[in-house]
CSV table of N, CA and C in Angstrom, one decimal:
chain,number,residue,atom,x,y,z
A,161,MET,N,15.5,172.3,79.0
A,161,MET,CA,15.3,173.4,80.0
A,161,MET,C,14.7,172.8,81.3
A,162,ARG,N,13.8,171.9,81.1
A,162,ARG,CA,13.2,171.3,82.3
A,162,ARG,C,14.3,170.5,83.1
A,163,THR,N,15.2,169.9,82.4
A,163,THR,CA,16.3,169.1,83.1
A,163,THR,C,17.1,170.1,83.9
A,164,ALA,N,17.4,171.3,83.4
A,164,ALA,CA,18.2,172.2,84.1
A,164,ALA,C,17.5,172.7,85.4
A,165,ILE,N,16.2,172.9,85.3
A,165,ILE,CA,15.4,173.3,86.4
A,165,ILE,C,15.4,172.2,87.4
A,166,LEU,N,15.1,171.0,87.0
A,166,LEU,CA,15.0,169.9,87.9
A,166,LEU,C,16.4,169.6,88.6
A,167,LEU,N,17.5,169.7,87.9
A,167,LEU,CA,18.8,169.6,88.5
A,167,LEU,C,19.0,170.6,89.5
A,168,SER,N,18.7,171.9,89.2
A,168,SER,CA,18.9,173.0,90.1
A,168,SER,C,18.0,172.8,91.4
A,169,LEU,N,16.8,172.3,91.2
A,169,LEU,CA,16.0,172.1,92.4
A,169,LEU,C,16.5,170.9,93.2
A,170,PHE,N,16.9,169.9,92.5
A,170,PHE,CA,17.5,168.7,93.3
A,170,PHE,C,18.7,169.2,94.1
A,171,VAL,N,19.5,170.0,93.5
A,171,VAL,CA,20.7,170.5,94.3
A,171,VAL,C,20.3,171.4,95.4
A,172,ILE,N,19.3,172.3,95.1
A,172,ILE,CA,18.9,173.2,96.2
A,172,ILE,C,18.3,172.5,97.4
A,173,LEU,N,17.5,171.5,97.1
A,173,LEU,CA,16.9,170.8,98.2
A,173,LEU,C,18.0,170.1,99.1
A,174,SER,N,19.2,170.0,98.6
A,174,SER,CA,20.2,169.5,99.5
A,174,SER,C,21.2,170.6,99.9
A,175,ALA,N,20.7,171.8,100.0
A,175,ALA,CA,21.5,173.0,100.3
A,175,ALA,C,22.3,172.8,101.6
A,176,PRO,N,21.8,172.2,102.7
A,176,PRO,CA,22.6,172.0,103.9
A,176,PRO,C,23.9,171.2,103.7
A,177,ASP,N,23.9,170.4,102.7
A,177,ASP,CA,25.1,169.6,102.4
A,177,ASP,C,26.2,170.5,101.7
A,178,PHE,N,25.8,171.7,101.4
A,178,PHE,CA,26.7,172.6,100.7
A,178,PHE,C,27.6,173.5,101.6
A,179,ALA,N,27.3,173.5,102.9
A,179,ALA,CA,28.2,174.2,103.8
A,179,ALA,C,29.4,173.3,104.0
A,180,ARG,N,30.6,173.6,103.4
A,180,ARG,CA,31.7,172.7,103.3
A,180,ARG,C,33.0,173.3,103.0
A,181,ASP,N,34.0,172.5,103.0
A,181,ASP,CA,35.4,172.9,102.6
A,181,ASP,C,35.5,172.9,101.1
A,182,PRO,N,36.5,173.5,100.6
A,182,PRO,CA,36.7,173.5,99.1
A,182,PRO,C,36.7,172.0,98.6
A,183,LEU,N,36.3,171.9,97.4
A,183,LEU,CA,36.2,170.6,96.7
A,183,LEU,C,37.6,170.3,96.1
A,184,PRO,N,38.2,169.2,96.6
A,184,PRO,CA,39.6,168.9,96.1
A,184,PRO,C,39.5,168.2,94.7
A,185,ALA,N,40.4,168.5,93.8
A,185,ALA,CA,40.5,168.0,92.5
A,185,ALA,C,40.5,166.4,92.5
A,186,GLN,N,41.3,165.9,93.6
A,186,GLN,CA,41.4,164.4,93.7
A,186,GLN,C,40.0,163.8,93.9
A,187,GLU,N,39.1,164.5,94.6
A,187,GLU,CA,37.8,164.0,94.9
A,187,GLU,C,37.0,164.0,93.6
A,188,VAL,N,37.1,165.0,92.8
A,188,VAL,CA,36.5,165.0,91.5
A,188,VAL,C,36.9,163.9,90.7
A,189,ALA,N,38.2,163.6,90.6
A,189,ALA,CA,38.8,162.5,89.8
A,189,ALA,C,38.3,161.2,90.3
A,190,ARG,N,38.2,161.0,91.6
A,190,ARG,CA,37.6,159.7,92.2
A,190,ARG,C,36.2,159.6,91.8
A,191,PHE,N,35.4,160.7,91.9
A,191,PHE,CA,34.0,160.6,91.5
A,191,PHE,C,33.8,160.2,90.1
A,192,ILE,N,34.6,160.8,89.2
A,192,ILE,CA,34.5,160.6,87.8
A,192,ILE,C,34.9,159.1,87.5
A,193,ALA,N,36.0,158.6,88.1
A,193,ALA,CA,36.4,157.2,87.9
A,193,ALA,C,35.3,156.3,88.3
A,194,ALA,N,34.6,156.6,89.4
A,194,ALA,CA,33.5,155.7,89.9
A,194,ALA,C,32.3,155.8,88.9
A,195,ALA,N,32.0,157.0,88.5
A,195,ALA,CA,30.9,157.2,87.5
A,195,ALA,C,31.2,156.6,86.2
A,196,GLU,N,32.4,156.6,85.7
A,196,GLU,CA,32.8,155.9,84.5
A,196,GLU,C,32.6,154.4,84.6
A,197,GLU,N,33.0,153.9,85.7
A,197,GLU,CA,32.9,152.5,86.0
A,197,GLU,C,31.4,152.1,86.0
A,198,MET,N,30.6,152.9,86.6
A,198,MET,CA,29.1,152.7,86.6
A,198,MET,C,28.5,152.8,85.3
A,199,ALA,N,29.0,153.8,84.5
A,199,ALA,CA,28.4,154.0,83.1
A,199,ALA,C,28.7,152.8,82.2
A,200,ALA,N,29.8,152.1,82.5
A,200,ALA,CA,30.1,150.9,81.7
A,200,ALA,C,29.2,149.7,82.0
A,201,ARG,N,28.5,149.8,83.1
A,201,ARG,CA,27.6,148.7,83.4
A,201,ARG,C,26.2,149.0,82.9
A,202,PRO,N,25.7,148.1,82.0
A,202,PRO,CA,24.4,148.4,81.3
A,202,PRO,C,23.2,148.2,82.3
A,203,ASP,N,23.4,147.6,83.4
A,203,ASP,CA,22.3,147.4,84.4
A,203,ASP,C,22.1,148.6,85.3
A,204,LEU,N,22.9,149.6,85.1
A,204,LEU,CA,22.8,150.8,86.0
A,204,LEU,C,22.2,152.0,85.2
A,205,PRO,N,21.4,152.9,85.9
A,205,PRO,CA,20.9,154.1,85.2
A,205,PRO,C,22.0,155.0,84.9
A,206,SER,N,21.8,155.9,84.0
A,206,SER,CA,22.7,156.9,83.6
A,206,SER,C,22.8,158.0,84.7
A,207,ILE,N,24.0,158.5,84.9
A,207,ILE,CA,24.2,159.6,85.9
A,207,ILE,C,23.6,160.9,85.5
A,208,HIS,N,23.4,161.1,84.2
A,208,HIS,CA,23.0,162.4,83.7
A,208,HIS,C,21.6,162.8,84.1
A,209,ALA,N,20.8,161.9,84.5
A,209,ALA,CA,19.4,162.2,84.9
A,209,ALA,C,19.4,162.7,86.4
A,210,PRO,N,18.8,163.9,86.6
A,210,PRO,CA,18.7,164.4,88.0
A,210,PRO,C,18.2,163.4,89.0
A,211,GLY,N,18.8,163.3,90.1
A,211,GLY,CA,18.3,162.4,91.1
A,211,GLY,C,18.9,161.0,91.0
A,212,GLN,N,19.8,160.7,90.1
A,212,GLN,CA,20.3,159.4,90.0
A,212,GLN,C,21.4,159.0,91.0
A,213,LEU,N,22.0,160.0,91.7
A,213,LEU,CA,23.1,159.7,92.6
A,213,LEU,C,22.7,158.7,93.6
A,214,PRO,N,21.6,158.8,94.3
A,214,PRO,CA,21.2,157.8,95.3
A,214,PRO,C,20.9,156.4,94.7
A,215,ALA,N,20.3,156.4,93.6
A,215,ALA,CA,20.0,155.1,92.9
A,215,ALA,C,21.3,154.4,92.5
A,216,LEU,N,22.2,155.2,92.0
A,216,LEU,CA,23.5,154.6,91.7
A,216,LEU,C,24.2,154.1,92.9
A,217,ALA,N,24.2,154.8,94.0
A,217,ALA,CA,24.8,154.4,95.2
A,217,ALA,C,24.2,153.1,95.7
A,218,ALA,N,22.9,153.0,95.6
A,218,ALA,CA,22.2,151.7,96.1
A,218,ALA,C,22.5,150.6,95.2
A,219,ALA,N,22.6,150.8,93.9
A,219,ALA,CA,22.8,149.8,92.9
A,219,ALA,C,24.3,149.3,92.8
A,220,ALA,N,25.2,150.1,93.2
A,220,ALA,CA,26.6,149.8,93.0
A,220,ALA,C,27.5,150.1,94.2
A,221,PRO,N,27.2,149.6,95.4
A,221,PRO,CA,28.0,149.9,96.5
A,221,PRO,C,29.4,149.4,96.4
A,222,ASP,N,29.6,148.3,95.6
A,222,ASP,CA,30.9,147.8,95.4
A,222,ASP,C,31.8,148.8,94.7
A,223,VAL,N,31.3,149.5,93.7
A,223,VAL,CA,32.0,150.6,93.0
A,223,VAL,C,32.3,151.7,93.9
A,224,LEU,N,31.4,152.1,94.7
A,224,LEU,CA,31.6,153.2,95.6
A,224,LEU,C,32.7,152.9,96.6
A,225,ASP,N,32.7,151.7,97.1
A,225,ASP,CA,33.7,151.2,98.1
A,225,ASP,C,35.0,151.2,97.4
A,226,HIS,N,35.1,150.7,96.2
A,226,HIS,CA,36.4,150.6,95.5
A,226,HIS,C,37.0,152.0,95.3
A,227,HIS,N,36.2,153.0,95.2
A,227,HIS,CA,36.7,154.4,94.9
A,227,HIS,C,36.7,155.2,96.2
A,228,GLY,N,36.5,154.6,97.3
A,228,GLY,CA,36.6,155.3,98.6
A,228,GLY,C,35.4,156.2,99.0
A,229,PHE,N,34.2,155.8,98.5
A,229,PHE,CA,33.0,156.6,98.8
A,229,PHE,C,32.1,155.7,99.7
A,230,ASN,N,31.3,156.3,100.5
A,230,ASN,CA,30.1,155.7,101.1
A,230,ASN,C,28.9,156.4,100.4
A,231,ALA,N,27.7,155.9,100.6
A,231,ALA,CA,26.5,156.5,99.9
A,231,ALA,C,26.3,158.0,100.1
A,232,GLN,N,26.5,158.4,101.4
A,232,GLN,CA,26.3,159.8,101.8
A,232,GLN,C,27.4,160.7,101.1
A,233,ARG,N,28.6,160.3,101.2
A,233,ARG,CA,29.7,161.1,100.6
A,233,ARG,C,29.6,161.1,99.0
A,234,TRP,N,29.2,160.0,98.4
A,234,TRP,CA,28.9,160.0,97.0
A,234,TRP,C,27.9,161.0,96.6
A,235,ARG,N,26.8,161.0,97.4
A,235,ARG,CA,25.7,161.9,97.0
A,235,ARG,C,26.1,163.4,97.2
A,236,VAL,N,26.8,163.7,98.3
A,236,VAL,CA,27.2,165.1,98.5
A,236,VAL,C,28.2,165.6,97.5
A,237,ILE,N,29.2,164.8,97.3
A,237,ILE,CA,30.3,165.2,96.3
A,237,ILE,C,29.7,165.2,94.9
A,238,GLY,N,28.8,164.2,94.6
A,238,GLY,CA,28.2,164.2,93.3
A,238,GLY,C,27.3,165.4,93.0
A,239,GLN,N,26.6,165.8,94.0
A,239,GLN,CA,25.7,167.0,93.9
A,239,GLN,C,26.6,168.3,93.7
A,240,ARG,N,27.7,168.4,94.4
A,240,ARG,CA,28.5,169.5,94.2
A,240,ARG,C,29.2,169.5,92.8
A,241,ILE,N,29.6,168.4,92.4
A,241,ILE,CA,30.3,168.3,91.1
A,241,ILE,C,29.2,168.6,90.0
A,242,LEU,N,28.1,168.0,90.1
A,242,LEU,CA,27.0,168.3,89.0
A,242,LEU,C,26.6,169.7,89.0
A,243,ALA,N,26.5,170.3,90.2
A,243,ALA,CA,26.1,171.7,90.2
A,243,ALA,C,27.2,172.6,89.6
A,244,ALA,N,28.4,172.3,89.9
A,244,ALA,CA,29.5,173.1,89.4
A,244,ALA,C,29.6,172.9,87.9
A,245,TYR,N,29.4,171.7,87.4
A,245,TYR,CA,29.4,171.3,86.0
A,245,TYR,C,28.3,172.1,85.3
A,246,GLN,N,27.1,172.1,85.8
A,246,GLN,CA,26.0,172.9,85.2
A,246,GLN,C,26.3,174.4,85.2
A,247,MET,N,26.9,174.9,86.2
A,247,MET,CA,27.2,176.3,86.3
A,247,MET,C,28.3,176.6,85.2
A,248,GLU,N,29.2,175.8,85.1
A,248,GLU,CA,30.3,176.0,84.1
A,248,GLU,C,29.7,175.9,82.7
A,249,ARG,N,28.8,175.0,82.4
A,249,ARG,CA,28.2,174.9,81.1
A,249,ARG,C,27.4,176.1,80.8
A,250,ARG,N,26.8,176.8,81.8
A,250,ARG,CA,26.1,178.0,81.6
A,250,ARG,C,27.0,179.3,81.6
A,251,GLY,N,28.3,179.0,81.6
A,251,GLY,CA,29.2,180.2,81.6
A,251,GLY,C,29.3,180.9,82.9
A,252,GLY,N,29.0,180.2,84.0
A,252,GLY,CA,29.1,180.8,85.3
A,252,GLY,C,27.9,181.5,85.7
A,253,ALA,N,26.9,181.6,84.8
A,253,ALA,CA,25.7,182.3,85.2
A,253,ALA,C,24.7,181.3,85.9
A,254,PRO,N,24.2,181.7,87.0
A,254,PRO,CA,23.2,180.8,87.7
A,254,PRO,C,21.9,180.8,86.8
A,255,LEU,N,21.1,179.8,87.0
A,255,LEU,CA,19.8,179.7,86.3
A,255,LEU,C,19.0,181.0,86.6
A,256,ASP,N,18.6,181.7,85.6
A,256,ASP,CA,17.8,182.9,85.8
A,256,ASP,C,16.3,182.5,86.0
A,257,ALA,N,15.8,182.6,87.2
A,257,ALA,CA,14.5,182.2,87.6
A,257,ALA,C,13.4,182.9,86.8
A,258,ALA,N,13.6,184.2,86.5
A,258,ALA,CA,12.6,185.0,85.8
A,258,ALA,C,12.5,184.5,84.3
A,259,LYS,N,13.7,184.2,83.7
A,259,LYS,CA,13.7,183.7,82.3
A,259,LYS,C,13.1,182.3,82.3
A,260,ALA,N,13.4,181.5,83.3
A,260,ALA,CA,12.8,180.2,83.4
A,260,ALA,C,11.3,180.3,83.5
A,261,ALA,N,10.8,181.2,84.3
A,261,ALA,CA,9.3,181.4,84.4
A,261,ALA,C,8.7,181.8,83.1
A,262,THR,N,9.4,182.7,82.4
A,262,THR,CA,8.9,183.1,81.1
A,262,THR,C,8.8,181.9,80.1
A,263,ARG,N,9.9,181.1,80.1
A,263,ARG,CA,9.9,180.0,79.2
A,263,ARG,C,8.9,179.0,79.5
A,264,LEU,N,8.7,178.7,80.8
A,264,LEU,CA,7.7,177.8,81.2
A,264,LEU,C,6.3,178.2,80.8
A,265,ALA,N,6.0,179.5,80.9
A,265,ALA,CA,4.7,180.1,80.6
A,265,ALA,C,4.4,179.9,79.1
A,266,ALA,N,5.5,179.9,78.3
A,266,ALA,CA,5.4,179.8,76.8
A,266,ALA,C,5.4,178.3,76.4
A,267,ASP,N,5.8,177.4,77.2
A,267,ASP,CA,6.0,176.0,76.8
A,267,ASP,C,4.6,175.3,76.7
A,268,ARG,N,4.2,175.1,75.5
A,268,ARG,CA,2.9,174.5,75.3
A,268,ARG,C,2.9,172.9,75.4
A,269,SER,N,4.0,172.4,75.6
A,269,SER,CA,4.1,170.9,75.8
A,269,SER,C,3.7,170.5,77.2
A,270,LEU,N,3.7,171.5,78.1
A,270,LEU,CA,3.3,171.2,79.5
A,270,LEU,C,1.8,171.3,79.7
A,271,THR,N,1.2,170.4,80.5
A,271,THR,CA,-0.2,170.6,80.8
A,271,THR,C,-0.3,171.8,81.8
A,272,PRO,N,-1.5,172.3,81.9
A,272,PRO,CA,-1.7,173.4,82.8
A,272,PRO,C,-1.2,173.1,84.3
A,273,GLU,N,-1.5,171.9,84.7
A,273,GLU,CA,-1.1,171.4,86.0
A,273,GLU,C,0.4,171.4,86.2
A,274,GLN,N,1.1,170.8,85.1
A,274,GLN,CA,2.6,170.8,85.1
A,274,GLN,C,3.2,172.2,85.1
A,275,ARG,N,2.6,173.0,84.3
A,275,ARG,CA,3.1,174.4,84.2
A,275,ARG,C,2.9,175.1,85.6
A,276,SER,N,1.8,174.9,86.2
A,276,SER,CA,1.5,175.5,87.5
A,276,SER,C,2.5,175.0,88.6
A,277,GLU,N,2.8,173.7,88.6
A,277,GLU,CA,3.7,173.2,89.5
A,277,GLU,C,5.1,173.7,89.3
A,278,MET,N,5.5,173.7,88.0
A,278,MET,CA,6.9,174.2,87.7
A,278,MET,C,7.0,175.7,88.0
A,279,MET,N,6.0,176.5,87.8
A,279,MET,CA,6.1,177.9,88.1
A,279,MET,C,6.2,178.1,89.6
A,280,ALA,N,5.5,177.3,90.4
A,280,ALA,CA,5.6,177.4,91.8
A,280,ALA,C,7.0,177.0,92.3
A,281,LEU,N,7.6,176.0,91.7
A,281,LEU,CA,9.0,175.7,92.0
A,281,LEU,C,10.0,176.8,91.7
A,282,VAL,N,9.8,177.4,90.5
A,282,VAL,CA,10.7,178.4,90.1
A,282,VAL,C,10.6,179.6,91.1
A,283,ARG,N,9.4,179.9,91.5
A,283,ARG,CA,9.3,181.0,92.5
A,283,ARG,C,10.0,180.7,93.8
A,284,LEU,N,9.9,179.5,94.2
A,284,LEU,CA,10.5,179.1,95.4
A,284,LEU,C,12.0,179.1,95.4
A,285,GLN,N,12.6,178.9,94.2
A,285,GLN,CA,14.0,178.8,94.1
A,285,GLN,C,14.8,180.1,93.9
A,286,ARG,N,14.1,181.2,93.7
A,286,ARG,CA,14.8,182.4,93.4
A,286,ARG,C,15.9,182.8,94.4
A,287,THR,N,15.5,182.8,95.7
A,287,THR,CA,16.5,183.2,96.7
A,287,THR,C,17.6,182.1,96.8
A,288,ASP,N,17.1,180.9,96.8
A,288,ASP,CA,18.1,179.8,97.0
A,288,ASP,C,19.1,179.7,95.9
A,289,LEU,N,18.8,180.2,94.7
A,289,LEU,CA,19.7,180.1,93.6
A,289,LEU,C,20.9,181.1,93.8
A,290,ALA,N,20.7,182.2,94.5
A,290,ALA,CA,21.8,183.1,94.7
A,290,ALA,C,22.8,182.5,95.7
A,291,VAL,N,22.3,181.8,96.7
A,291,VAL,CA,23.1,181.1,97.7
A,291,VAL,C,23.9,180.0,97.0
A,292,LEU,N,23.1,179.2,96.2
A,292,LEU,CA,23.7,178.1,95.5
A,292,LEU,C,24.8,178.6,94.5
A,293,ALA,N,24.6,179.7,93.8
A,293,ALA,CA,25.6,180.2,92.9
A,293,ALA,C,26.9,180.6,93.6
A,294,ALA,N,26.8,181.2,94.7
A,294,ALA,CA,28.0,181.6,95.5
A,294,ALA,C,28.7,180.3,96.0
A,295,GLU,N,28.0,179.3,96.5
A,295,GLU,CA,28.7,178.1,96.9
A,295,GLU,C,29.3,177.3,95.7
A,296,THR,N,28.5,177.2,94.7
A,296,THR,CA,29.0,176.5,93.5
A,296,THR,C,30.2,177.1,92.8
A,297,GLU,N,30.2,178.4,92.9
A,297,GLU,CA,31.4,179.1,92.2
A,297,GLU,C,32.7,178.6,92.8
A,298,LYS,N,32.7,178.3,94.1
A,298,LYS,CA,33.9,177.8,94.7
A,298,LYS,C,34.4,176.5,94.2
A,299,ASP,N,33.4,175.7,93.7
A,299,ASP,CA,33.7,174.3,93.2
A,299,ASP,C,34.1,174.3,91.7
A,300,ARG,N,33.8,175.4,91.0
A,300,ARG,CA,34.0,175.4,89.6
A,300,ARG,C,35.5,175.1,89.2
A,301,ALA,N,36.4,175.7,90.0
A,301,ALA,CA,37.8,175.6,89.7
A,301,ALA,C,38.2,174.1,89.7
A,302,ALA,N,37.7,173.4,90.6
A,302,ALA,CA,38.0,172.0,90.8
A,302,ALA,C,37.4,171.1,89.6
A,303,VAL,N,36.3,171.6,89.1
A,303,VAL,CA,35.6,170.8,88.0
A,303,VAL,C,36.1,171.1,86.6
A,304,VAL,N,36.6,172.3,86.4
A,304,VAL,CA,36.9,172.7,85.0
A,304,VAL,C,37.9,171.8,84.3
A,305,PRO,N,39.0,171.3,85.0
A,305,PRO,CA,39.9,170.4,84.3
A,305,PRO,C,39.2,169.1,83.9
A,306,PHE,N,38.1,168.8,84.4
A,306,PHE,CA,37.4,167.5,84.1
A,306,PHE,C,36.2,167.6,83.2
A,307,MET,N,36.0,168.8,82.6
A,307,MET,CA,34.8,169.1,81.8
A,307,MET,C,34.6,168.1,80.6
A,308,THR,N,35.7,167.7,80.0
A,308,THR,CA,35.6,166.8,78.8
A,308,THR,C,35.0,165.4,79.3
A,309,LYS,N,35.5,164.9,80.4
A,309,LYS,CA,35.0,163.7,80.9
A,309,LYS,C,33.6,163.8,81.4
A,310,LEU,N,33.3,164.9,82.1
A,310,LEU,CA,31.9,165.1,82.6
A,310,LEU,C,31.0,165.3,81.4
A,311,ASP,N,31.4,165.9,80.3
A,311,ASP,CA,30.5,166.0,79.2
A,311,ASP,C,30.1,164.6,78.7
A,312,LEU,N,31.1,163.7,78.6
A,312,LEU,CA,30.8,162.4,78.2
A,312,LEU,C,29.9,161.7,79.1
A,313,LEU,N,30.1,161.9,80.4
A,313,LEU,CA,29.2,161.2,81.4
A,313,LEU,C,27.8,161.8,81.3
A,314,MET,N,27.6,163.0,81.0
A,314,MET,CA,26.3,163.7,81.0
A,314,MET,C,25.5,163.5,79.8
A,315,GLN,N,26.1,162.8,78.8
A,315,GLN,CA,25.3,162.5,77.6
A,315,GLN,C,24.2,161.5,77.8
A,316,PRO,N,23.0,161.7,77.4
A,316,PRO,CA,21.9,160.7,77.6
A,316,PRO,C,22.2,159.4,76.9
């Protein structure tokens, strides 16, 4: 659950990058091909962890170049694909901030400071999630044919 919240927050913080044209299926295929090539390299971090897109871009510029990406385009396209992937995994429902707050309040594995910080972030994201859900809905159609490959990439 914390991973879903962190991924949502990571994507929301990049909301200006979401004003865009429809996501082409060829772009998704190129992103996946690059991510699979990176996943085969043991020296690189896994893409499934939120926030790894910039680290992967910095660690493997040769792979990005080979697949027609620069670091900025990789990050923007990757965020869009990962957001659409998460939305599709949740059946199209955006992360429910109220339910997330309830779960966080009940999560005894968090310290009071962590819980307080996470609750503050959940409160901040409520409005942003509605905008993100509308934008991400447009990308889901491009991502759906690649769900099996994305599932494999997202495994820890």
